[in-house]
Every structure is written in C-alpha cells, then in structure tokens.
Amino acid sequence: MNEVLIPVEGGHIWADDSGTDGPVVVLLHPGVGDSRIWEPILPRLTARYRVIRYDVRGYGRSPKPAAAFTYYGDFLSVVEHFGLDRVRLVGCSMGGGVASTFAVEQPQRVESLVLLCPGFPGFDWPEDDTDAEMEALIKAADVNGLALLGMRLWARSEEDLPAWRQLQSAAAGWLAEAEFLGEEPPVFDRLGEVSAPTVLMVGDLDLSALIDSNVQASERIPGCRLVWMPGVDHLPPLREPGWVADTIVKHFEGTQGS
C-alpha cells in the first residue's frame, strides 16, 4: 500500500493506494468506523483491482479538521488527488451516501456501484430518544460514552473487539465534525438519476429507519438489486466479509464495460 496525506483546506486526508493492476475501486467507509473496516476484504479486491481507500477528516488516520468540510468534499479531494476519471465505488453507510451523491452529480464517472447499508443525505430521519443522549455526550466530549452508544445502536449482532475499535474511531470523528461539518447535498429524492449498475446490501439487524430508507432507495434506483443479509447489523464488512467481497467482485465483473 502507498499511504499519503492529501492536503486540503484546513487539514489533511489520509489515503492509501494499493498500486495494483486493474480497474480503480474506491472504498468509502461508514460514519460508524473508518477505512480499517475494509481490511477483511482487501486481499480479495487488490488481487483484481487498484483499490483506493481513505479516512474522512477526524476519523481513523486523518487528522482532525481545522475548517469547515463535507464528506462529499473530502471524497472529491481524493478523486482529484489521484486523477481518477471513471471509478467503481463501494460505500458503506455514510460512504454509501457519498458514493450515491457522486453517482447522481457526475454519472459519467461512475462505472458501477455497491452500497452497504447506505445512509442517504436528504432522507427524513425520525427523531428518537438517542438524539438527546448523543448531543449530551458530544457536549461532554465523552468519546467512550459515544462509542458505547454507537455499539448499542449499530453493533447489534455482536459486541466484539473489531466493532468496538470501529466505534471508538467513529466517536472521535463525531466530536470533530460536530464543530466543522457542513451540509451534504441532499440526494435521496434524486436517486432515480443514478445510471450506474447498483447492488444494495442491508442487514435485518440494522435500525428500522435505515432499513426503510434502503428499501425505498432500492425502489428508486433504476435496476437496483437489493440483497438482504440475515443476522447482520450496520457493519457488513466485519460481519460477513466473504459475502461482501463475493458480491462486490461478481457485481463488478458482471458490469464490466457497462
């Protein structure tokens, strides 16, 4: 892997490039973790593709931001840095929303799309009791408390060490973005504009509102294939790496040159 810190306004973005042969695949991590969530499936992907992954500012190995930023803006900075023209995208949760936004905004540059329990900007999320709890924890800068809340919400299938490490990284990111994160382009009502072949995977142990948004999204995205994952929560690359990798490879190979 070839690691790099990409300079951006008010900070840097950590990224790495497998440098291997093949079409370019960009992995976009969830808001409940960082790019290390992809490590269980990296060997399968780098054997076939040039794989680029990165950490959104404040998450994982990317330093905390010092200026306003957006998830989509960080993605565009990565694409520009590597000079990418046409890509295949795999996005999980937050990353799935970013990948979908790019597929809507610049459809000619997206060859194929895999979405894992995506979170779409513009979806009308219902309020619940955890909103106030999260706000209080962020105000107290309680990383451990935020990680515990995240485990309760997003790691329902198994509260193991890999999930805990992801949620700890996410909690640090939540604190960073509380001050600096800007508004993302609303994309949910524009999903009908996605032209790239798309597969969407979602687990039945995810939050009910997330599942509802994903079902609606699969109906809005033309030709989208919906894959149900029994017993899986909001961390599919950790819970079912073989299934996720197989789906990605088969989908990409099946849409070669489309």
Short mmCIF file of N, CA and C in Angstrom, two decimals, residues 104-215:
data_model
loop_
_atom_site.label_atom_id
_atom_site.label_comp_id
_atom_site.label_asym_id
_atom_site.label_seq_id
_atom_site.Cartn_x
_atom_site.Cartn_y
_atom_site.Cartn_z
N VAL A 104 -25.02 10.57 -8.76
CA VAL A 104 -26.05 11.49 -9.24
C VAL A 104 -25.43 12.73 -9.87
N GLU A 105 -24.43 13.31 -9.19
CA GLU A 105 -23.83 14.56 -9.65
C GLU A 105 -22.95 14.38 -10.88
N GLN A 106 -22.23 13.26 -10.95
CA GLN A 106 -21.31 13.03 -12.07
C GLN A 106 -21.45 11.59 -12.58
N PRO A 107 -22.60 11.26 -13.13
CA PRO A 107 -22.90 9.88 -13.50
C PRO A 107 -21.94 9.29 -14.53
N GLN A 108 -21.38 10.13 -15.38
CA GLN A 108 -20.48 9.63 -16.42
C GLN A 108 -19.17 9.09 -15.84
N ARG A 109 -18.92 9.37 -14.56
CA ARG A 109 -17.65 8.95 -13.96
C ARG A 109 -17.80 7.71 -13.07
N VAL A 110 -19.01 7.20 -12.94
CA VAL A 110 -19.25 6.03 -12.09
C VAL A 110 -19.61 4.84 -12.96
N GLU A 111 -18.75 3.85 -12.96
CA GLU A 111 -18.98 2.67 -13.78
C GLU A 111 -19.91 1.67 -13.10
N SER A 112 -19.78 1.52 -11.79
CA SER A 112 -20.58 0.55 -11.07
C SER A 112 -20.60 0.92 -9.60
N LEU A 113 -21.65 0.46 -8.89
CA LEU A 113 -21.89 0.95 -7.54
C LEU A 113 -22.35 -0.19 -6.62
N VAL A 114 -21.65 -0.31 -5.47
CA VAL A 114 -22.07 -1.25 -4.42
C VAL A 114 -22.32 -0.45 -3.15
N LEU A 115 -23.51 -0.55 -2.62
CA LEU A 115 -23.91 0.19 -1.42
C LEU A 115 -24.19 -0.78 -0.29
N LEU A 116 -23.52 -0.57 0.85
CA LEU A 116 -23.73 -1.39 2.03
C LEU A 116 -24.43 -0.55 3.09
N CYS A 117 -25.66 -0.93 3.42
CA CYS A 117 -26.49 -0.20 4.40
C CYS A 117 -26.28 1.31 4.31
N PRO A 118 -26.47 1.89 3.12
CA PRO A 118 -26.14 3.31 2.92
C PRO A 118 -27.03 4.25 3.72
N GLY A 119 -26.44 5.40 4.10
CA GLY A 119 -27.19 6.48 4.72
C GLY A 119 -27.28 7.63 3.75
N PHE A 120 -28.47 7.98 3.34
CA PHE A 120 -28.64 8.96 2.26
C PHE A 120 -28.94 10.36 2.80
N PRO A 121 -28.13 11.35 2.46
CA PRO A 121 -28.49 12.73 2.78
C PRO A 121 -29.82 13.09 2.13
N GLY A 122 -30.67 13.73 2.89
CA GLY A 122 -31.98 14.11 2.36
C GLY A 122 -33.09 13.18 2.79
N PHE A 123 -32.75 12.01 3.35
CA PHE A 123 -33.79 11.14 3.88
C PHE A 123 -34.31 11.74 5.19
N ASP A 124 -35.61 11.69 5.37
CA ASP A 124 -36.24 12.30 6.55
C ASP A 124 -36.17 11.33 7.73
N TRP A 125 -35.07 11.42 8.50
CA TRP A 125 -34.88 10.52 9.63
C TRP A 125 -35.82 10.88 10.78
N PRO A 126 -36.50 9.90 11.35
CA PRO A 126 -37.35 10.18 12.51
C PRO A 126 -36.51 10.47 13.75
N GLU A 127 -36.99 11.37 14.58
CA GLU A 127 -36.29 11.64 15.83
C GLU A 127 -36.55 10.51 16.82
N ASP A 128 -35.56 10.25 17.69
CA ASP A 128 -35.76 9.25 18.74
C ASP A 128 -35.02 9.69 20.01
N ASP A 129 -35.13 8.87 21.04
CA ASP A 129 -34.57 9.23 22.35
C ASP A 129 -33.05 9.32 22.35
N THR A 130 -32.40 8.65 21.41
CA THR A 130 -30.93 8.65 21.40
C THR A 130 -30.35 9.97 20.89
N ASP A 131 -31.17 10.79 20.21
CA ASP A 131 -30.66 12.07 19.70
C ASP A 131 -30.18 12.95 20.84
N ALA A 132 -30.99 13.09 21.88
CA ALA A 132 -30.62 13.92 23.02
C ALA A 132 -29.44 13.32 23.76
N GLU A 133 -29.41 11.99 23.85
CA GLU A 133 -28.29 11.32 24.52
C GLU A 133 -26.99 11.59 23.79
N MET A 134 -27.02 11.52 22.47
CA MET A 134 -25.81 11.78 21.69
C MET A 134 -25.37 13.23 21.83
N GLU A 135 -26.30 14.14 21.79
CA GLU A 135 -25.97 15.56 21.93
C GLU A 135 -25.29 15.83 23.27
N ALA A 136 -25.78 15.20 24.33
CA ALA A 136 -25.18 15.40 25.65
C ALA A 136 -23.78 14.82 25.71
N LEU A 137 -23.58 13.67 25.09
CA LEU A 137 -22.26 13.04 25.09
C LEU A 137 -21.26 13.86 24.26
N ILE A 138 -21.72 14.40 23.16
CA ILE A 138 -20.84 15.25 22.34
C ILE A 138 -20.48 16.52 23.10
N LYS A 139 -21.47 17.11 23.76
CA LYS A 139 -21.20 18.32 24.55
C LYS A 139 -20.18 18.06 25.64
N ALA A 140 -20.20 16.85 26.21
CA ALA A 140 -19.26 16.47 27.27
C ALA A 140 -17.94 15.94 26.71
N ALA A 141 -17.86 15.84 25.37
CA ALA A 141 -16.67 15.28 24.71
C ALA A 141 -16.33 13.88 25.25
N ASP A 142 -17.36 13.09 25.48
CA ASP A 142 -17.22 11.77 26.08
C ASP A 142 -17.08 10.70 24.98
N VAL A 143 -15.83 10.46 24.56
CA VAL A 143 -15.58 9.52 23.47
C VAL A 143 -16.03 8.11 23.85
N ASN A 144 -15.72 7.70 25.07
CA ASN A 144 -16.09 6.35 25.50
C ASN A 144 -17.61 6.18 25.55
N GLY A 145 -18.29 7.19 26.06
CA GLY A 145 -19.75 7.13 26.11
C GLY A 145 -20.37 7.09 24.73
N LEU A 146 -19.80 7.87 23.80
CA LEU A 146 -20.29 7.86 22.42
C LEU A 146 -20.07 6.49 21.77
N ALA A 147 -18.91 5.90 22.03
CA ALA A 147 -18.63 4.57 21.46
C ALA A 147 -19.59 3.53 22.01
N LEU A 148 -19.90 3.61 23.30
CA LEU A 148 -20.84 2.68 23.90
C LEU A 148 -22.24 2.85 23.30
N LEU A 149 -22.65 4.09 23.10
CA LEU A 149 -23.94 4.35 22.45
C LEU A 149 -23.93 3.79 21.04
N GLY A 150 -22.84 4.02 20.33
CA GLY A 150 -22.72 3.50 18.97
C GLY A 150 -22.80 1.98 18.92
N MET A 151 -22.18 1.33 19.87
CA MET A 151 -22.25 -0.13 19.92
C MET A 151 -23.70 -0.58 20.11
N ARG A 152 -24.42 0.10 20.97
CA ARG A 152 -25.80 -0.28 21.25
C ARG A 152 -26.69 -0.12 20.00
N LEU A 153 -26.42 0.92 19.23
CA LEU A 153 -27.24 1.20 18.07
C LEU A 153 -26.84 0.40 16.84
N TRP A 154 -25.54 0.30 16.61
CA TRP A 154 -25.04 -0.16 15.31
C TRP A 154 -24.37 -1.53 15.31
N ALA A 155 -24.07 -2.08 16.48
CA ALA A 155 -23.37 -3.37 16.54
C ALA A 155 -24.24 -4.41 17.22
N ARG A 156 -25.44 -4.55 16.75
CA ARG A 156 -26.43 -5.38 17.41
C ARG A 156 -26.16 -6.88 17.29
N SER A 157 -25.44 -7.30 16.27
CA SER A 157 -25.25 -8.74 16.09
C SER A 157 -24.17 -9.28 17.02
N GLU A 158 -23.13 -8.46 17.32
CA GLU A 158 -22.07 -8.93 18.21
C GLU A 158 -21.24 -7.75 18.70
N GLU A 159 -21.12 -7.61 20.01
CA GLU A 159 -20.32 -6.53 20.59
C GLU A 159 -18.88 -7.04 20.80
N ASP A 160 -18.15 -7.18 19.69
CA ASP A 160 -16.81 -7.74 19.75
C ASP A 160 -15.76 -6.63 19.64
N LEU A 161 -14.48 -7.01 19.74
CA LEU A 161 -13.40 -6.03 19.73
C LEU A 161 -13.28 -5.28 18.40
N PRO A 162 -13.36 -5.95 17.24
CA PRO A 162 -13.30 -5.19 15.99
C PRO A 162 -14.37 -4.12 15.88
N ALA A 163 -15.59 -4.45 16.32
CA ALA A 163 -16.67 -3.45 16.28
C ALA A 163 -16.37 -2.31 17.25
N TRP A 164 -15.88 -2.64 18.44
CA TRP A 164 -15.55 -1.62 19.43
C TRP A 164 -14.50 -0.64 18.90
N ARG A 165 -13.48 -1.16 18.23
CA ARG A 165 -12.44 -0.29 17.67
C ARG A 165 -13.00 0.63 16.61
N GLN A 166 -13.92 0.11 15.81
CA GLN A 166 -14.56 0.96 14.80
C GLN A 166 -15.38 2.07 15.46
N LEU A 167 -16.14 1.74 16.47
CA LEU A 167 -16.98 2.75 17.10
C LEU A 167 -16.17 3.76 17.89
N GLN A 168 -15.03 3.37 18.45
CA GLN A 168 -14.16 4.34 19.11
C GLN A 168 -13.63 5.35 18.10
N SER A 169 -13.24 4.87 16.92
CA SER A 169 -12.77 5.78 15.88
C SER A 169 -13.90 6.70 15.43
N ALA A 170 -15.08 6.13 15.31
CA ALA A 170 -16.23 6.92 14.89
C ALA A 170 -16.55 8.01 15.91
N ALA A 171 -16.48 7.67 17.20
CA ALA A 171 -16.79 8.64 18.23
C ALA A 171 -15.88 9.85 18.15
N ALA A 172 -14.60 9.61 17.90
CA ALA A 172 -13.66 10.73 17.73
C ALA A 172 -14.05 11.57 16.52
N GLY A 173 -14.49 10.91 15.46
CA GLY A 173 -14.94 11.63 14.27
C GLY A 173 -16.18 12.45 14.53
N TRP A 174 -17.11 11.90 15.32
CA TRP A 174 -18.33 12.64 15.63
C TRP A 174 -18.02 13.93 16.38
N LEU A 175 -17.06 13.88 17.28
CA LEU A 175 -16.68 15.09 18.01
C LEU A 175 -16.08 16.12 17.07
N ALA A 176 -15.24 15.67 16.14
CA ALA A 176 -14.59 16.59 15.21
C ALA A 176 -15.61 17.26 14.29
N GLU A 177 -16.56 16.46 13.80
CA GLU A 177 -17.50 17.02 12.84
C GLU A 177 -18.59 17.86 13.50
N ALA A 178 -18.78 17.70 14.80
CA ALA A 178 -19.78 18.50 15.50
C ALA A 178 -19.50 19.99 15.33
N GLU A 179 -18.23 20.33 15.20
CA GLU A 179 -17.84 21.74 15.07
C GLU A 179 -17.67 22.16 13.62
N PHE A 180 -17.23 21.25 12.75
CA PHE A 180 -16.78 21.67 11.42
C PHE A 180 -17.57 21.11 10.24
N LEU A 181 -18.45 20.13 10.45
CA LEU A 181 -19.12 19.51 9.31
C LEU A 181 -20.19 20.40 8.71
N GLY A 182 -20.13 20.55 7.39
CA GLY A 182 -21.13 21.34 6.67
C GLY A 182 -22.25 20.45 6.15
N GLU A 183 -23.18 21.05 5.41
CA GLU A 183 -24.33 20.33 4.88
C GLU A 183 -23.93 19.53 3.64
N GLU A 184 -24.42 18.29 3.58
CA GLU A 184 -24.20 17.45 2.40
C GLU A 184 -25.28 17.72 1.36
N PRO A 185 -24.96 17.52 0.08
CA PRO A 185 -26.01 17.66 -0.95
C PRO A 185 -27.13 16.64 -0.71
N PRO A 186 -28.38 17.06 -0.62
CA PRO A 186 -29.47 16.09 -0.43
C PRO A 186 -29.64 15.24 -1.68
N VAL A 187 -29.56 13.94 -1.53
CA VAL A 187 -29.56 13.06 -2.71
C VAL A 187 -30.72 12.08 -2.73
N PHE A 188 -31.38 11.86 -1.60
CA PHE A 188 -32.39 10.80 -1.53
C PHE A 188 -33.47 10.95 -2.60
N ASP A 189 -33.95 12.18 -2.80
CA ASP A 189 -35.02 12.39 -3.77
C ASP A 189 -34.52 12.41 -5.21
N ARG A 190 -33.21 12.24 -5.40
CA ARG A 190 -32.64 12.24 -6.75
C ARG A 190 -32.08 10.86 -7.14
N LEU A 191 -32.36 9.85 -6.33
CA LEU A 191 -31.80 8.53 -6.61
C LEU A 191 -32.26 7.95 -7.95
N GLY A 192 -33.37 8.41 -8.45
CA GLY A 192 -33.83 7.97 -9.77
C GLY A 192 -32.90 8.39 -10.89
N GLU A 193 -31.96 9.31 -10.58
CA GLU A 193 -30.99 9.77 -11.59
C GLU A 193 -29.75 8.89 -11.66
N VAL A 194 -29.61 7.94 -10.74
CA VAL A 194 -28.45 7.05 -10.77
C VAL A 194 -28.54 6.17 -12.00
N SER A 195 -27.48 6.17 -12.79
CA SER A 195 -27.47 5.36 -14.01
C SER A 195 -26.50 4.18 -13.92
N ALA A 196 -25.62 4.16 -12.92
CA ALA A 196 -24.66 3.07 -12.78
C ALA A 196 -25.36 1.81 -12.28
N PRO A 197 -24.96 0.63 -12.77
CA PRO A 197 -25.50 -0.62 -12.21
C PRO A 197 -25.24 -0.67 -10.71
N THR A 198 -26.27 -0.98 -9.93
CA THR A 198 -26.17 -0.85 -8.47
C THR A 198 -26.69 -2.10 -7.77
N VAL A 199 -25.94 -2.49 -6.72
CA VAL A 199 -26.43 -3.50 -5.79
C VAL A 199 -26.40 -2.89 -4.40
N LEU A 200 -27.44 -3.13 -3.61
CA LEU A 200 -27.56 -2.58 -2.26
C LEU A 200 -27.74 -3.74 -1.29
N MET A 201 -26.87 -3.80 -0.27
CA MET A 201 -26.92 -4.85 0.75
C MET A 201 -27.28 -4.23 2.09
N VAL A 202 -28.22 -4.86 2.81
CA VAL A 202 -28.61 -4.34 4.11
C VAL A 202 -28.97 -5.51 5.03
N GLY A 203 -28.58 -5.39 6.30
CA GLY A 203 -28.84 -6.44 7.27
C GLY A 203 -30.15 -6.24 8.01
N ASP A 204 -30.76 -7.35 8.44
CA ASP A 204 -32.05 -7.25 9.12
C ASP A 204 -31.92 -6.86 10.59
N LEU A 205 -30.67 -6.72 11.10
CA LEU A 205 -30.47 -6.24 12.47
C LEU A 205 -30.10 -4.75 12.51
N ASP A 206 -30.18 -4.09 11.38
CA ASP A 206 -29.91 -2.66 11.34
C ASP A 206 -31.10 -1.90 11.93
N LEU A 207 -30.95 -0.59 12.10
CA LEU A 207 -32.05 0.23 12.61
C LEU A 207 -33.22 0.21 11.63
N SER A 208 -34.43 0.21 12.15
CA SER A 208 -35.61 0.10 11.30
C SER A 208 -35.71 1.26 10.30
N ALA A 209 -35.36 2.47 10.73
CA ALA A 209 -35.43 3.62 9.83
C ALA A 209 -34.42 3.49 8.70
N LEU A 210 -33.23 2.97 9.01
CA LEU A 210 -32.20 2.76 8.00
C LEU A 210 -32.69 1.71 7.00
N ILE A 211 -33.26 0.62 7.50
CA ILE A 211 -33.78 -0.41 6.62
C ILE A 211 -34.86 0.15 5.71
N ASP A 212 -35.76 0.95 6.27
CA ASP A 212 -36.83 1.57 5.48
C ASP A 212 -36.26 2.45 4.38
N SER A 213 -35.24 3.25 4.71
CA SER A 213 -34.63 4.12 3.70
C SER A 213 -33.98 3.31 2.60
N ASN A 214 -33.37 2.17 2.96
CA ASN A 214 -32.69 1.34 1.97
C ASN A 214 -33.68 0.64 1.04
N VAL A 215 -34.78 0.18 1.59
CA VAL A 215 -35.81 -0.43 0.75
C VAL A 215 -36.35 0.59 -0.24
#
